[in-house]
Short mmCIF file of C-alpha atoms in Angstrom, two decimals:
data_model
loop_
_atom_site.label_atom_id
_atom_site.label_comp_id
_atom_site.label_asym_id
_atom_site.label_seq_id
_atom_site.Cartn_x
_atom_site.Cartn_y
_atom_site.Cartn_z
CA UNK A 1 173.50 158.22 156.48
CA UNK A 2 173.89 161.99 156.13
CA UNK A 3 171.23 164.71 156.41
CA UNK A 4 170.49 164.95 152.68
CA UNK A 5 170.09 161.19 152.38
CA UNK A 6 167.77 161.13 155.39
CA UNK A 7 165.56 163.87 153.93
CA UNK A 8 165.43 162.20 150.49
CA UNK A 9 164.38 158.86 151.96
CA UNK A 10 161.80 160.61 154.16
CA UNK A 11 160.30 162.32 151.10
CA UNK A 12 160.26 159.03 149.19
CA UNK A 13 158.46 157.31 152.07
CA UNK A 14 155.90 160.10 152.51
CA UNK A 15 155.05 160.35 148.82
CA UNK A 16 154.98 156.67 147.95
CA UNK A 17 153.03 155.58 151.03
CA UNK A 18 149.97 157.31 149.59
CA UNK A 19 150.68 157.55 145.87
CA UNK A 20 149.87 154.24 144.11
CA UNK A 21 153.48 153.30 143.32
CA UNK A 22 154.55 151.09 146.29
CA UNK A 23 156.48 152.62 149.17
CA UNK A 24 158.25 149.35 149.98
CA UNK A 25 159.73 149.04 146.48
CA UNK A 26 160.78 152.68 146.29
CA UNK A 27 162.45 152.63 149.70
CA UNK A 28 164.51 149.64 148.59
CA UNK A 29 165.40 151.37 145.31
CA UNK A 30 166.23 154.69 146.98
CA UNK A 31 168.50 153.07 149.54
CA UNK A 32 170.29 151.12 146.82
CA UNK A 33 170.83 154.24 144.71
CA UNK A 34 172.01 156.31 147.68
CA UNK A 35 174.22 153.51 148.95
CA UNK A 36 172.72 153.56 152.44
CA UNK A 37 171.14 150.94 154.63
CA UNK A 38 168.17 152.10 156.67
CA UNK A 39 168.22 151.33 160.38
CA UNK A 40 165.23 149.94 162.26
CA UNK A 41 164.97 153.23 164.17
CA UNK A 42 164.74 155.17 160.92
CA UNK A 43 162.06 152.81 159.56
CA UNK A 44 160.06 153.31 162.75
CA UNK A 45 160.20 157.10 162.48
CA UNK A 46 159.24 156.96 158.80
CA UNK A 47 156.15 154.92 159.70
CA UNK A 48 155.35 157.38 162.47
CA UNK A 49 155.70 160.30 160.05
CA UNK A 50 153.24 158.88 157.52
CA UNK A 51 150.88 157.95 160.35
CA UNK A 52 150.88 161.55 161.61
CA UNK A 53 150.27 162.81 158.06
CA UNK A 54 147.13 160.71 157.51
CA UNK A 55 145.82 161.31 161.03
CA UNK A 56 146.15 165.06 160.62
CA UNK A 57 144.64 165.16 157.13
CA UNK A 58 141.56 163.16 158.13
CA UNK A 59 141.39 164.43 161.70
CA UNK A 60 137.73 165.46 161.36
CA UNK A 61 136.59 162.09 160.03
CA UNK A 62 138.74 160.20 162.51
CA UNK A 63 137.34 162.17 165.45
CA UNK A 64 133.79 161.37 164.32
CA UNK A 65 134.66 157.70 163.82
CA UNK A 66 136.27 157.33 167.24
CA UNK A 67 133.39 159.16 168.94
CA UNK A 68 130.81 157.07 167.10
CA UNK A 69 132.68 153.83 167.79
CA UNK A 70 132.76 154.59 171.51
CA UNK A 71 129.03 155.36 171.43
CA UNK A 72 128.43 152.05 169.67
CA UNK A 73 130.10 150.26 172.59
CA UNK A 74 127.44 151.86 174.76
CA UNK A 75 124.82 150.71 172.25
CA UNK A 76 125.99 147.12 172.79
CA UNK A 77 125.49 147.44 176.53
CA UNK A 78 122.03 148.93 175.99
CA UNK A 79 120.99 146.29 173.47
CA UNK A 80 120.56 148.78 170.61
CA UNK A 81 123.73 148.15 168.62
CA UNK A 82 121.97 147.28 165.34
CA UNK A 83 119.79 150.38 165.48
CA UNK A 84 122.72 152.70 166.18
CA UNK A 85 124.82 150.92 163.55
CA UNK A 86 122.18 151.54 160.87
CA UNK A 87 121.52 155.15 161.88
CA UNK A 88 125.08 156.49 162.12
CA UNK A 89 127.37 156.13 159.06
CA UNK A 90 130.45 156.85 161.19
CA UNK A 91 129.63 153.94 163.48
CA UNK A 92 129.47 151.70 160.44
CA UNK A 93 132.67 153.17 159.00
CA UNK A 94 134.58 152.63 162.24
CA UNK A 95 133.56 148.97 162.48
CA UNK A 96 134.17 148.42 158.77
CA UNK A 97 137.72 149.75 159.12
CA UNK A 98 138.29 147.23 161.92
CA UNK A 99 136.79 144.46 159.77
CA UNK A 100 138.87 145.43 156.73
CA UNK A 101 142.07 145.44 158.83
CA UNK A 102 141.69 141.78 159.84
CA UNK A 103 143.00 140.31 156.54
CA UNK A 104 146.29 142.23 156.59
CA UNK A 105 146.78 141.31 160.26
CA UNK A 106 146.24 137.62 159.53
CA UNK A 107 148.51 137.66 156.47
CA UNK A 108 151.17 139.61 158.35
CA UNK A 109 151.25 137.08 161.20
CA UNK A 110 151.11 133.94 159.05
CA UNK A 111 153.50 135.00 156.31
CA UNK A 112 155.86 137.44 158.05
CA UNK A 113 159.00 135.36 157.46
CA UNK A 114 158.14 134.67 153.82
CA UNK A 115 157.50 138.34 153.12
CA UNK A 116 160.73 139.36 154.88
CA UNK A 117 162.59 136.91 152.63
CA UNK A 118 161.07 138.57 149.55
CA UNK A 119 162.20 142.00 150.77
CA UNK A 120 165.71 140.67 151.33
CA UNK A 121 165.82 138.99 147.92
CA UNK A 122 166.74 140.26 144.46
CA UNK A 123 165.25 143.51 143.16
CA UNK A 124 163.46 141.75 140.33
CA UNK A 125 160.82 140.68 142.87
CA UNK A 126 159.56 144.22 143.68
CA UNK A 127 160.13 145.11 140.00
CA UNK A 128 157.73 142.33 138.97
CA UNK A 129 155.08 143.44 141.44
CA UNK A 130 155.43 147.02 140.20
CA UNK A 131 154.33 145.67 136.81
CA UNK A 132 151.35 144.11 138.58
CA UNK A 133 150.55 147.41 140.34
CA UNK A 134 150.65 149.27 137.04
CA UNK A 135 148.32 146.74 135.42
CA UNK A 136 145.85 146.90 138.32
CA UNK A 137 145.80 150.70 138.13
CA UNK A 138 145.40 150.73 134.36
CA UNK A 139 142.47 148.31 134.44
CA UNK A 140 140.78 150.13 137.34
CA UNK A 141 140.72 153.37 135.33
CA UNK A 142 138.68 151.62 132.65
CA UNK A 143 135.83 151.11 135.12
CA UNK A 144 133.03 153.61 135.62
CA UNK A 145 132.87 155.30 139.00
CA UNK A 146 130.17 153.92 141.28
CA UNK A 147 128.12 155.69 143.92
CA UNK A 148 128.90 153.68 147.07
CA UNK A 149 129.99 156.09 149.82
CA UNK A 150 129.89 156.66 153.59
CA UNK A 151 126.16 156.05 153.72
CA UNK A 152 125.93 152.93 151.57
CA UNK A 153 129.14 150.92 152.04
CA UNK A 154 128.54 147.39 153.34
CA UNK A 155 130.69 144.85 155.17
CA UNK A 156 131.31 142.92 151.92
CA UNK A 157 132.78 145.98 150.22
CA UNK A 158 134.88 146.90 153.25
CA UNK A 159 136.22 143.33 153.49
CA UNK A 160 137.04 143.29 149.77
CA UNK A 161 139.18 146.40 150.17
CA UNK A 162 140.77 144.79 153.22
CA UNK A 163 141.71 141.78 151.11
CA UNK A 164 143.29 144.16 148.61
CA UNK A 165 145.34 145.71 151.39
CA UNK A 166 146.43 142.25 152.56
CA UNK A 167 147.73 141.44 149.07
CA UNK A 168 149.79 144.65 149.15
CA UNK A 169 152.04 143.20 151.83
CA UNK A 170 154.09 141.92 148.88
CA UNK A 171 157.04 144.18 147.96
CA UNK A 172 156.23 146.30 144.92
CA UNK A 173 152.46 145.89 145.18
CA UNK A 174 151.10 149.31 146.13
CA UNK A 175 148.82 149.37 149.16
CA UNK A 176 146.96 152.51 148.11
CA UNK A 177 146.84 151.44 144.46
CA UNK A 178 145.50 147.98 145.27
CA UNK A 179 142.87 149.16 147.73
CA UNK A 180 141.66 152.04 145.54
CA UNK A 181 141.46 149.70 142.54
CA UNK A 182 139.55 147.18 144.67
CA UNK A 183 137.11 149.90 145.66
CA UNK A 184 136.54 151.01 142.07
CA UNK A 185 135.96 147.38 141.07
CA UNK A 186 133.03 147.11 143.49
CA UNK A 187 131.44 150.46 142.52
CA UNK A 188 132.76 152.75 145.23
CA UNK A 189 132.66 156.44 144.46
CA UNK A 190 136.16 157.50 143.37
CA UNK A 191 136.70 160.03 146.15
CA UNK A 192 135.33 157.71 148.80
CA UNK A 193 137.47 154.81 147.53
CA UNK A 194 140.58 156.96 148.03
CA UNK A 195 139.46 158.25 151.44
CA UNK A 196 138.60 154.78 152.70
CA UNK A 197 141.95 153.50 151.40
CA UNK A 198 143.85 156.21 153.27
CA UNK A 199 141.86 155.78 156.49
CA UNK A 200 142.34 152.02 156.20
CA UNK A 201 146.09 152.60 156.17
CA UNK A 202 145.98 153.98 159.74
CA UNK A 203 145.69 150.68 161.66
CA UNK A 204 148.11 149.01 159.21
CA UNK A 205 150.77 151.69 159.68
CA UNK A 206 150.10 151.84 163.42
CA UNK A 207 150.49 148.06 163.68
CA UNK A 208 153.82 148.14 161.83
CA UNK A 209 154.97 151.00 164.04
CA UNK A 210 154.07 149.22 167.28
CA UNK A 211 155.67 145.95 166.20
CA UNK A 212 158.96 147.72 165.51
CA UNK A 213 158.85 150.30 168.31
CA UNK A 214 159.76 147.82 171.05
CA UNK A 215 163.23 147.43 169.50
CA UNK A 216 163.94 151.10 168.88
CA UNK A 217 166.21 151.52 171.89
CA UNK A 218 168.71 148.94 170.72
CA UNK A 219 168.91 150.36 167.19
CA UNK A 220 168.99 154.12 167.80
CA UNK A 221 171.73 155.75 165.76
CA UNK A 222 173.95 158.20 167.61
CA UNK A 223 173.60 160.53 164.59
CA UNK A 224 169.94 161.30 165.14
CA UNK A 225 169.61 164.45 162.99
CA UNK A 226 169.16 162.64 159.62
CA UNK A 227 166.52 160.42 161.23
CA UNK A 228 164.63 163.39 162.66
CA UNK A 229 164.74 165.40 159.43
CA UNK A 230 163.66 162.35 157.45
CA UNK A 231 160.75 161.97 159.87
CA UNK A 232 159.69 165.61 159.32
CA UNK A 233 160.08 165.20 155.54
CA UNK A 234 157.85 162.09 155.59
CA UNK A 235 155.08 164.02 157.39
CA UNK A 236 155.10 166.91 154.92
CA UNK A 237 155.44 164.69 151.83
CA UNK A 238 152.74 162.32 153.08
CA UNK A 239 150.26 165.14 153.70
CA UNK A 240 150.88 166.62 150.24
CA UNK A 241 150.60 163.18 148.61
CA UNK A 242 147.16 162.59 150.17
CA UNK A 243 145.96 166.02 149.04
CA UNK A 244 147.28 165.47 145.53
CA UNK A 245 145.79 161.99 145.21
CA UNK A 246 142.31 163.13 146.27
CA UNK A 247 142.45 165.85 143.63
CA UNK A 248 143.75 163.50 140.94
CA UNK A 249 141.23 160.74 141.51
CA UNK A 250 138.33 163.20 141.29
CA UNK A 251 139.48 165.20 138.28
CA UNK A 252 141.99 163.15 136.33
CA UNK A 253 143.05 159.63 135.41
CA UNK A 254 145.55 157.60 137.43
CA UNK A 255 147.01 156.18 134.20
CA UNK A 256 150.17 158.22 134.74
CA UNK A 257 150.95 156.07 137.78
CA UNK A 258 150.32 152.89 135.79
CA UNK A 259 152.82 154.03 133.15
CA UNK A 260 155.26 155.05 135.86
CA UNK A 261 155.04 151.67 137.59
CA UNK A 262 155.61 149.83 134.31
CA UNK A 263 158.59 152.03 133.43
CA UNK A 264 160.11 151.86 136.92
CA UNK A 265 159.57 148.10 137.06
CA UNK A 266 161.30 147.67 133.70
CA UNK A 267 164.26 149.86 134.68
CA UNK A 268 164.79 148.08 137.99
CA UNK A 269 164.27 144.63 136.44
CA UNK A 270 166.86 145.31 133.72
CA UNK A 271 169.19 146.86 136.27
CA UNK A 272 168.93 143.86 138.60
CA UNK A 273 169.60 141.47 135.72
CA UNK A 274 172.66 143.53 134.71
CA UNK A 275 173.73 143.76 138.39
CA UNK A 276 173.61 147.58 138.29
CA UNK A 277 171.52 147.73 141.46
#
């Protein structure tokens, strides 16, 4: 892998991690088109880059959540957990993020080998799920925006978005697209649905990073510069993708991503059938 290839793949990872078009599918497509095979070390740094992007963008909210969560631990010891939980929206949000992360953790543990087999299979698999992503996005845009936000979200709504994230473990099914669509389905405010989706990605990305990080030493490429520049590119692209998505979901329709997913899925499906990819 050369420097240009590393930067391109880093940009693809950063953009598609947060845009509703499936990062897993696009990484596979990009590597096929560029004729490169990503190393485990590179995958780890790409995950780290997108993690840094979302942590930095939502640093204010995350600080409040972590502070409130720690205070809620004290509430447990003092026997006033329920009172503190009801009074502080950031305490609720912190615990709801933990609750919503459970489904993807369970699915990841139980079906890891099956999902890995799908990633290693033919490209028509992620192409098919891109069609599904496009359809989910298209249908979600036909729903009226609700008013559920930081103050009114409940455990049922948080868990429903967590189930959407668990489904997105499939290659080609967008994590952000599925979770945002799930939120709109259950009357979340558009902006809050996107914010909760992005914040919900933090433990998922962190978990993937930690699972892979233990093996980084044995897979480190001697040519580290493309990996490092790809890592930097993923941070910048990820930050810009989050900013763009929050603007889009408030002021415009996400239909463009539905059309894109359908078109991309069709191109890749036809290409895989014709053995172009």
